[in-house]
Amino acid sequence: MSLREEIISVSRQLLLKEGFGKISMRKVARRADVTATSIYLHFKNKDELLLALVEESILKLGSELKAALKPDSDPIEQLKDLANAYIRYALDNPQEYEIIYMVRPEEMPKYPKEKFQQIRKVYELIAEVISRGKEKHLFDVDDELISAYTLWAQIHGVVSVVLNKRLDTRIPREKFLDQAVDHIIQGFVIQKTPV
Amino acid sequence: MSLREEIISVSRQLLLKEGFGKISMRKVARRADVTATSIYLHFKNKDELLLALVEESILKLGSELKAALKPDSDPIEQLKDLANAYIRYALDNPQEYEIIYMVRPEEMPKYPKEKFQQIRKVYELIAEVISRGKEKHLFDVDDELISAYTLWAQIHGVVSVVLNKRLDTRIPREKFLDQAVDHIIQGFVIQKTPV
DNA sequence: ACTGTGTACTTAACAGTGTTAACCTACGTT
DNA sequence: AACGTAGGTTAACACTGTTAAGTACACAGT
């Protein structure tokens, strides 16, 4: 294993054990049995190191979503499965999820798009499901890519409130999550009032 | 002005100018013309200082929402106004908004509830609108408090994606926000298919 | 008038942070 | 044999949050 890989592996361990906020160059270096400055031979700075972890986490999230997508279900069920898989991943792997949104390198705006093509693939996965539902006249959407982002954002918000411990203590977490998913999905489907 | 107030005021200035991540005890102290240790006479630690700023921001957000609520509109319109006011506040005051969600004191779980009663009032503002809509058979909700949290969470997610610059460059921001609000509101209303 | 108490502040220090400049050393190529 | 370079090192800079100990001063009780 190259030192670069070793550094990432050690950083990952630290991420899982203590969260991304407690990753420090010196701590990583110590566990990789090198000096802190050596890391700079393989990563431009700390942001780039963390970004490597972000990429890994996005990939993992993407594969979880892909695994949750049953190809024969109807689009509404598929969307629900995707939402629940997303929530499950986030709550089961809070550290790995958080780093995706919490790390914001300074140069983010002008960051090479290639780095984010993996995340686009995830969006397109959602967009496809929405497209299929639109064809079947199940979903009431205008632009499916925008809708995919909207769906993602809404679920992220729900997850984020739970992870940030901002949920009212009176509200049971599971009930909140279930009801949130219902509302979110309902925002996309065309509803037919049973006459 | 007491030193405590002066410290908060200076911290606020720093928050607005550089964001919450760049607030440091020594920087605050320097601008308040005292030493860093003096801050500890008025705040238990940095988290408590930041929490004071969080409270201020929540209060401000709350009053913006209250101002946006036209008492004579129908609940659907009211909900839309609240959502848009929320988004406007967050995008116009990113630093003040971010600190609300980004600061997570270690002892958050067991944090005194009183501190968060202001934010509860905001939730209850939303919950009331939802309740009124429920009475008028406009909204399809189970528990209105949970729905209020859900709505909040969804909007936060949408805002957060924009603020974190995670929005696809192909997607125009305004269109995304409009469509997101539409979807979110639609998730709450009972739709009647025009026969 | 003298002593004591408490408040509000300071200085000095600890243990850590990201990052850079300068240096060293071993290996592969010419 | 000489050179260049890849991959590491040490030392240092300028920060960070936080604590222990010390100081200066106002006010109260005797």
Coordinates of C-alpha atoms (C1' of nucleotides) in Angstrom, one line a residue:
Chain A
M1 CA 0.0 0.0 0.0
S2 CA 1.4 3.4 -1.1
L3 CA 1.7 6.1 1.5
R4 CA -1.1 8.0 -0.2
E5 CA -3.4 5.1 0.3
E6 CA -2.2 4.5 3.8
I7 CA -3.0 8.2 4.6
I8 CA -6.5 7.9 3.2
S9 CA -7.1 4.7 5.1
V10 CA -5.9 6.2 8.4
S11 CA -8.0 9.3 7.8
R12 CA -11.0 7.1 7.2
Q13 CA -10.5 5.3 10.4
L14 CA -10.2 8.6 12.3
L15 CA -13.3 9.9 10.5
L16 CA -15.3 6.8 11.6
K17 CA -14.1 6.9 15.1
E18 CA -14.2 10.6 15.9
G19 CA -15.9 12.5 13.1
F20 CA -14.4 14.7 10.4
G21 CA -13.9 17.6 12.8
K22 CA -11.3 15.8 14.8
I23 CA -9.1 14.7 11.9
S24 CA -5.8 16.5 12.1
M25 CA -2.8 16.3 9.9
R26 CA -0.5 15.4 12.8
K27 CA -2.8 12.7 14.1
V28 CA -3.1 11.1 10.7
A29 CA 0.7 11.3 10.3
R30 CA 1.3 9.7 13.7
R31 CA -0.9 6.8 12.9
A32 CA 0.6 6.4 9.4
D33 CA 4.0 6.5 11.1
V34 CA 5.3 9.5 9.2
T35 CA 5.7 13.2 9.9
A36 CA 2.9 15.6 9.2
T37 CA 4.8 17.3 6.4
S38 CA 4.9 14.1 4.4
I39 CA 1.2 14.3 3.9
Y40 CA 1.8 17.4 1.8
L41 CA 3.8 15.4 -0.6
H42 CA 0.7 13.5 -1.5
F43 CA -2.1 16.1 -0.9
K44 CA -2.0 19.8 -1.6
N45 CA -3.5 20.6 1.8
K46 CA -6.0 19.3 4.3
D47 CA -9.0 20.2 2.2
E48 CA -7.7 17.9 -0.6
L49 CA -7.2 15.1 1.8
L50 CA -10.8 15.5 3.2
L51 CA -12.1 15.8 -0.3
A52 CA -10.7 12.3 -1.0
L53 CA -12.8 11.1 1.9
V54 CA -15.8 13.0 0.6
E55 CA -15.5 11.3 -2.8
E56 CA -15.3 7.8 -1.2
S57 CA -18.4 8.6 0.9
I58 CA -20.4 9.8 -2.1
L59 CA -19.4 6.6 -4.0
K60 CA -20.6 4.5 -1.1
L61 CA -23.9 6.4 -0.8
G62 CA -24.4 6.0 -4.5
S63 CA -23.9 2.3 -4.4
E64 CA -26.3 2.0 -1.5
L65 CA -28.9 3.8 -3.5
K66 CA -28.3 1.7 -6.5
A67 CA -28.7 -1.4 -4.4
A68 CA -32.0 -0.2 -3.0
L69 CA -33.5 0.3 -6.4
K70 CA -35.7 -2.6 -7.4
P71 CA -36.0 -2.4 -11.2
D72 CA -39.5 -3.9 -11.3
S73 CA -41.2 -1.7 -8.7
D74 CA -43.4 1.2 -9.9
P75 CA -41.7 4.6 -9.8
I76 CA -43.5 5.8 -6.7
E77 CA -42.3 2.7 -4.8
Q78 CA -38.8 3.2 -6.2
L79 CA -38.7 6.8 -5.1
K80 CA -39.7 5.8 -1.6
D81 CA -37.1 3.1 -1.5
L82 CA -34.4 5.5 -2.6
A83 CA -35.5 8.0 0.0
N84 CA -35.4 5.4 2.7
A85 CA -32.1 4.0 1.6
Y86 CA -30.6 7.5 1.7
I87 CA -31.9 8.1 5.2
R88 CA -30.7 4.8 6.4
Y89 CA -27.2 5.4 5.0
A90 CA -27.0 8.8 6.6
L91 CA -28.2 7.7 10.0
D92 CA -26.1 4.5 10.0
N93 CA -23.0 6.3 8.9
P94 CA -23.3 9.8 10.3
Q95 CA -19.6 10.6 10.1
E96 CA -19.3 9.5 6.5
Y97 CA -22.5 11.3 5.6
E98 CA -21.7 14.5 7.3
I99 CA -18.3 14.9 5.7
I100 CA -20.1 15.1 2.3
Y101 CA -21.8 18.3 3.3
M102 CA -19.6 19.8 6.0
V103 CA -16.4 20.0 4.2
R104 CA -16.3 23.1 2.1
P105 CA -12.9 23.8 0.6
E106 CA -12.3 27.5 -0.1
E107 CA -11.9 26.9 -3.8
M108 CA -15.1 25.0 -4.0
P109 CA -16.8 27.3 -6.6
K110 CA -14.1 26.7 -9.2
Y111 CA -13.5 23.1 -8.3
P112 CA -13.0 20.8 -11.2
K113 CA -16.3 19.3 -12.3
E114 CA -14.8 15.9 -12.9
K115 CA -14.6 15.4 -9.1
F116 CA -18.3 15.7 -8.9
Q117 CA -19.3 13.5 -11.8
Q118 CA -19.9 10.6 -9.5
I119 CA -22.4 12.6 -7.5
R120 CA -24.1 13.6 -10.8
K121 CA -24.5 10.0 -11.6
V122 CA -26.5 9.6 -8.4
Y123 CA -28.7 12.6 -9.4
E124 CA -29.2 11.0 -12.7
L125 CA -30.3 7.8 -11.1
I126 CA -33.0 9.7 -9.3
A127 CA -33.8 11.7 -12.4
E128 CA -34.4 8.5 -14.4
V129 CA -36.9 7.2 -11.8
I130 CA -38.7 10.5 -12.0
S131 CA -38.6 10.4 -15.8
R132 CA -40.2 7.0 -15.8
G133 CA -42.9 8.1 -13.4
K134 CA -43.5 11.2 -15.5
E135 CA -44.0 9.0 -18.6
K136 CA -46.5 6.9 -16.7
H137 CA -48.3 10.1 -15.7
L138 CA -47.6 9.4 -12.0
F139 CA -45.5 12.4 -11.3
D140 CA -46.2 16.0 -11.7
V141 CA -42.8 17.5 -12.5
D142 CA -41.5 20.0 -14.9
D143 CA -37.8 19.5 -15.3
E144 CA -36.8 16.0 -14.0
L145 CA -33.2 17.0 -13.2
I146 CA -34.3 19.9 -11.1
S147 CA -36.8 17.7 -9.4
A148 CA -34.1 15.1 -8.7
Y149 CA -32.1 17.8 -7.0
T150 CA -35.1 19.0 -5.1
L151 CA -35.9 15.6 -3.9
W152 CA -32.3 15.1 -2.8
A153 CA -32.2 18.5 -1.0
Q154 CA -35.4 17.8 0.8
I155 CA -34.2 14.5 2.1
H156 CA -30.9 16.0 3.0
G157 CA -32.8 18.6 5.1
V158 CA -34.7 16.0 6.9
V159 CA -31.6 13.9 7.7
S160 CA -29.6 17.0 8.6
V161 CA -32.2 18.0 11.2
V162 CA -32.0 14.6 12.8
L163 CA -28.2 14.4 12.7
N164 CA -27.8 17.9 14.1
K165 CA -30.1 17.0 17.0
R166 CA -32.4 19.8 16.2
L167 CA -35.5 17.6 16.4
D168 CA -37.9 18.5 19.1
T169 CA -37.6 16.0 22.0
R170 CA -41.4 15.6 21.9
I171 CA -41.2 14.1 18.4
P172 CA -40.3 10.5 17.9
R173 CA -37.6 10.2 15.3
E174 CA -39.0 7.3 13.4
K175 CA -42.4 8.9 13.1
F176 CA -40.8 12.1 11.9
L177 CA -38.8 10.3 9.3
D178 CA -41.8 8.3 8.0
Q179 CA -44.0 11.3 7.8
A180 CA -41.3 13.4 6.1
V181 CA -40.8 10.8 3.4
D182 CA -44.6 10.6 2.8
H183 CA -44.8 14.4 2.4
I184 CA -41.8 14.5 0.2
I185 CA -43.0 11.8 -2.1
Q186 CA -46.5 13.3 -2.1
G187 CA -45.1 16.5 -3.4
F188 CA -44.1 14.8 -6.6
V189 CA -47.1 12.5 -7.3
I190 CA -50.3 13.5 -9.1
Q191 CA -53.1 12.7 -6.7
K192 CA -56.4 11.4 -7.8
T193 CA -59.2 12.1 -5.4
P194 CA -61.3 8.9 -5.3
V195 CA -64.7 10.0 -6.4
Chain B
M1 CA -22.3 48.7 27.1
S2 CA -21.1 45.9 29.3
L3 CA -18.1 43.9 28.2
R4 CA -20.4 40.9 27.6
E5 CA -22.5 42.9 25.2
E6 CA -19.4 44.3 23.6
I7 CA -18.0 40.8 23.1
I8 CA -21.2 39.7 21.4
S9 CA -21.4 42.7 19.3
V10 CA -17.8 42.3 18.1
S11 CA -18.4 38.6 17.5
R12 CA -21.4 39.5 15.4
Q13 CA -19.4 41.8 13.3
L14 CA -16.8 39.1 12.7
L15 CA -19.6 36.6 11.9
L16 CA -21.0 38.9 9.2
K17 CA -17.6 39.8 7.7
E18 CA -15.9 36.5 7.6
G19 CA -18.3 33.7 8.7
F20 CA -18.6 31.8 11.9
G21 CA -15.6 29.6 11.1
K22 CA -13.2 32.5 11.3
I23 CA -14.3 33.7 14.7
S24 CA -11.5 33.2 17.2
M25 CA -11.4 34.1 20.8
R26 CA -8.2 36.1 20.4
K27 CA -9.6 38.0 17.4
V28 CA -12.8 38.9 19.3
A29 CA -10.7 39.9 22.3
R30 CA -8.4 42.1 20.2
R31 CA -11.3 44.0 18.8
A32 CA -13.0 44.4 22.1
D33 CA -9.7 45.7 23.5
V34 CA -9.3 43.1 26.1
T35 CA -7.3 39.8 26.4
A36 CA -8.7 36.5 25.3
T37 CA -9.0 35.2 28.8
S38 CA -11.5 37.9 29.7
I39 CA -14.0 36.4 27.5
Y40 CA -14.1 33.4 29.8
L41 CA -15.3 35.6 32.6
H42 CA -18.5 36.1 30.6
F43 CA -18.8 32.9 28.6
K44 CA -18.1 29.4 29.7
N45 CA -16.3 28.7 26.5
K46 CA -16.3 29.4 22.7
D47 CA -19.4 27.2 22.2
E48 CA -21.4 29.4 24.6
L49 CA -20.3 32.5 22.9
L50 CA -21.3 31.2 19.5
L51 CA -24.6 29.9 21.0
A52 CA -25.4 33.5 21.9
L53 CA -25.0 34.4 18.2
V54 CA -27.1 31.4 17.3
E55 CA -29.9 32.6 19.5
E56 CA -29.8 36.1 18.0
S57 CA -30.0 34.7 14.5
I58 CA -32.9 32.4 15.4
L59 CA -34.7 35.4 16.8
K60 CA -34.1 37.4 13.7
L61 CA -35.2 34.6 11.4
G62 CA -38.3 34.3 13.5
S63 CA -39.3 37.9 13.2
E64 CA -38.7 37.8 9.5
L65 CA -41.1 34.9 9.2
K66 CA -43.6 36.6 11.4
A67 CA -43.4 39.7 9.2
A68 CA -44.0 37.7 6.1
L69 CA -47.2 36.1 7.5
K70 CA -50.2 38.0 6.1
P71 CA -53.1 37.2 8.5
D72 CA -55.8 37.3 5.8
S73 CA -54.3 35.1 3.2
D74 CA -55.4 31.5 2.8
P75 CA -53.2 28.9 4.5
I76 CA -51.6 27.7 1.3
E77 CA -50.5 31.2 0.4
Q78 CA -49.3 31.7 3.9
L79 CA -47.2 28.6 3.8
K80 CA -45.7 29.7 0.5
D81 CA -44.9 33.1 2.0
L82 CA -43.3 31.6 5.0
A83 CA -41.2 29.3 2.8
N84 CA -40.1 32.1 0.6
A85 CA -39.3 34.4 3.6
Y86 CA -37.2 31.7 5.1
I87 CA -35.3 31.2 1.9
R88 CA -34.8 34.9 1.4
Y89 CA -33.5 35.3 4.9
A90 CA -31.0 32.4 4.5
L91 CA -29.7 33.6 1.2
D92 CA -29.5 37.2 2.1
N93 CA -27.8 36.5 5.4
P94 CA -25.8 33.3 4.8
Q95 CA -23.4 33.8 7.7
E96 CA -26.2 34.3 10.2
Y97 CA -28.2 31.5 8.8
E98 CA -25.3 29.0 8.7
I99 CA -24.3 29.5 12.3
I100 CA -27.8 28.3 13.3
Y101 CA -27.1 24.8 11.9
M102 CA -23.3 24.6 11.9
V103 CA -22.6 25.2 15.5
R104 CA -22.9 22.1 17.4
P105 CA -21.8 22.3 21.0
E106 CA -20.6 19.0 22.4
E107 CA -23.2 19.1 25.2
M108 CA -26.0 19.8 22.7
P109 CA -28.0 16.7 23.6
K110 CA -28.5 17.8 27.2
Y111 CA -28.7 21.5 26.5
P112 CA -31.2 23.4 28.6
K113 CA -34.5 23.5 26.7
E114 CA -35.2 27.1 27.6
K115 CA -32.5 28.2 25.1
F116 CA -34.5 26.6 22.4
Q117 CA -37.9 27.9 23.2
Q118 CA -37.6 30.7 20.8
I119 CA -37.1 28.3 18.0
R120 CA -40.1 26.4 19.2
K121 CA -42.1 29.5 18.8
V122 CA -41.2 29.6 15.2
Y123 CA -42.2 26.0 14.8
E124 CA -45.5 26.7 16.4
L125 CA -46.0 29.6 14.1
I126 CA -45.8 27.2 11.2
A127 CA -47.8 24.6 13.0
E128 CA -50.6 27.1 13.5
V129 CA -50.8 27.8 9.8
I130 CA -50.9 24.1 9.1
S131 CA -53.6 23.6 11.7
R132 CA -55.7 26.3 10.1
G133 CA -55.3 24.7 6.7
K134 CA -56.2 21.4 8.1
E135 CA -59.4 22.7 9.5
K136 CA -60.3 24.1 6.2
H137 CA -59.6 20.7 4.6
L138 CA -56.8 22.1 2.6
F139 CA -53.9 20.2 4.0
D140 CA -53.4 16.5 4.3
V141 CA -51.5 16.2 7.5
D142 CA -51.5 13.9 10.5
D143 CA -49.7 15.6 13.3
E144 CA -49.3 19.3 12.6
L145 CA -46.2 19.8 14.8
I146 CA -44.4 17.0 13.1
S147 CA -45.5 18.5 9.8
A148 CA -44.2 21.9 10.8
Y149 CA -40.8 20.3 11.5
T150 CA -40.9 18.4 8.2
L151 CA -41.6 21.6 6.3
W152 CA -38.8 23.4 8.1
A153 CA -36.4 20.5 7.4
Q154 CA -37.3 20.3 3.8
I155 CA -36.7 24.0 3.2
H156 CA -33.5 23.9 5.2
G157 CA -32.3 21.2 2.9
V158 CA -33.1 23.2 -0.2
V159 CA -31.4 26.3 1.3
S160 CA -28.4 24.2 2.5
V161 CA -27.8 22.8 -0.9
V162 CA -27.6 26.3 -2.4
L163 CA -25.5 27.7 0.3
N164 CA -23.1 24.8 0.2
K165 CA -22.7 25.3 -3.5
R166 CA -23.8 21.8 -4.2
L167 CA -26.2 22.8 -6.9
D168 CA -25.4 21.6 -10.4
T169 CA -24.1 24.4 -12.5
R170 CA -26.5 23.6 -15.2
I171 CA -29.5 24.4 -12.9
P172 CA -30.5 28.1 -12.5
R173 CA -30.8 28.9 -8.8
E174 CA -34.0 30.8 -9.0
K175 CA -35.8 28.1 -11.0
F176 CA -34.6 25.5 -8.5
L177 CA -35.8 27.4 -5.6
D178 CA -39.2 28.1 -7.1
Q179 CA -39.7 24.5 -8.1
A180 CA -38.6 23.3 -4.8
V181 CA -41.1 25.5 -2.9
D182 CA -43.8 24.2 -5.2
H183 CA -43.0 20.6 -4.6
I184 CA -42.7 21.1 -0.9
I185 CA -46.1 22.9 -0.6
Q186 CA -47.7 20.4 -2.9
G187 CA -46.6 17.7 -0.5
F188 CA -48.9 19.1 2.1
V189 CA -52.0 20.1 0.2
I190 CA -54.9 17.9 -0.7
Q191 CA -55.2 18.0 -4.4
K192 CA -58.4 17.9 -6.2
T193 CA -58.3 16.6 -9.7
P194 CA -60.5 18.9 -11.8
V195 CA -63.0 16.5 -13.4
Chain C
dA1 C1' -8.0 53.7 59.2
dC2 C1' -7.3 48.8 58.5
dT3 C1' -8.5 44.5 57.0
dG4 C1' -10.9 41.4 54.2
dT5 C1' -13.6 39.9 50.2
dG6 C1' -14.9 39.7 45.7
dT7 C1' -14.9 41.3 40.9
dA8 C1' -12.8 42.1 36.7
dC9 C1' -9.1 41.8 34.5
dT10 C1' -4.1 40.4 33.1
dT11 C1' 0.2 37.5 32.2
dA12 C1' 2.2 33.2 31.2
dA13 C1' 1.8 28.9 29.8
dC14 C1' 0.1 24.3 27.8
dA15 C1' -1.0 21.6 24.2
dG16 C1' -2.6 21.6 20.1
dT17 C1' -3.5 23.3 14.9
dG18 C1' -2.2 23.9 9.4
dT19 C1' 1.5 25.0 6.6
dT20 C1' 6.2 26.3 4.7
dA21 C1' 11.3 26.4 4.0
dA22 C1' 15.2 24.1 4.2
dC23 C1' 17.6 20.0 4.5
dC24 C1' 18.9 15.0 3.9
dT25 C1' 19.3 10.6 1.8
dA26 C1' 18.8 6.8 -1.2
dC27 C1' 17.8 5.3 -6.1
dG28 C1' 17.9 5.5 -11.2
dT29 C1' 19.7 7.5 -15.3
dT30 C1' 23.1 9.4 -18.1
Chain D
dA1 C1' 31.2 8.8 -11.1
dA2 C1' 28.0 12.7 -11.2
dC3 C1' 23.4 14.4 -11.3
dG4 C1' 18.6 14.8 -10.5
dT5 C1' 14.8 13.6 -8.3
dA6 C1' 11.3 11.3 -5.3
dG7 C1' 10.2 10.9 -0.8
dG8 C1' 11.0 11.7 3.3
dT9 C1' 12.9 14.7 7.6
dT10 C1' 13.6 18.8 11.2
dA11 C1' 12.6 23.3 12.6
dA12 C1' 9.9 27.0 12.6
dC13 C1' 5.9 30.4 12.0
dA14 C1' 1.7 32.0 13.2
dC15 C1' -2.1 30.6 14.8
dT16 C1' -5.9 28.1 17.9
dG17 C1' -8.9 27.2 22.7
dT18 C1' -8.3 27.0 27.5
dT19 C1' -6.5 27.1 32.4
dA20 C1' -3.8 28.5 36.5
dA21 C1' -2.0 32.1 38.9
dG22 C1' -1.4 36.8 39.8
dT23 C1' -2.9 41.9 40.1
dA24 C1' -5.5 46.1 40.8
dC25 C1' -9.2 48.1 42.6
dA26 C1' -13.8 49.0 44.7
dC27 C1' -16.6 48.3 48.6
dA28 C1' -18.0 46.4 53.5
dG29 C1' -17.2 45.5 58.4
dT30 C1' -14.8 46.3 62.5

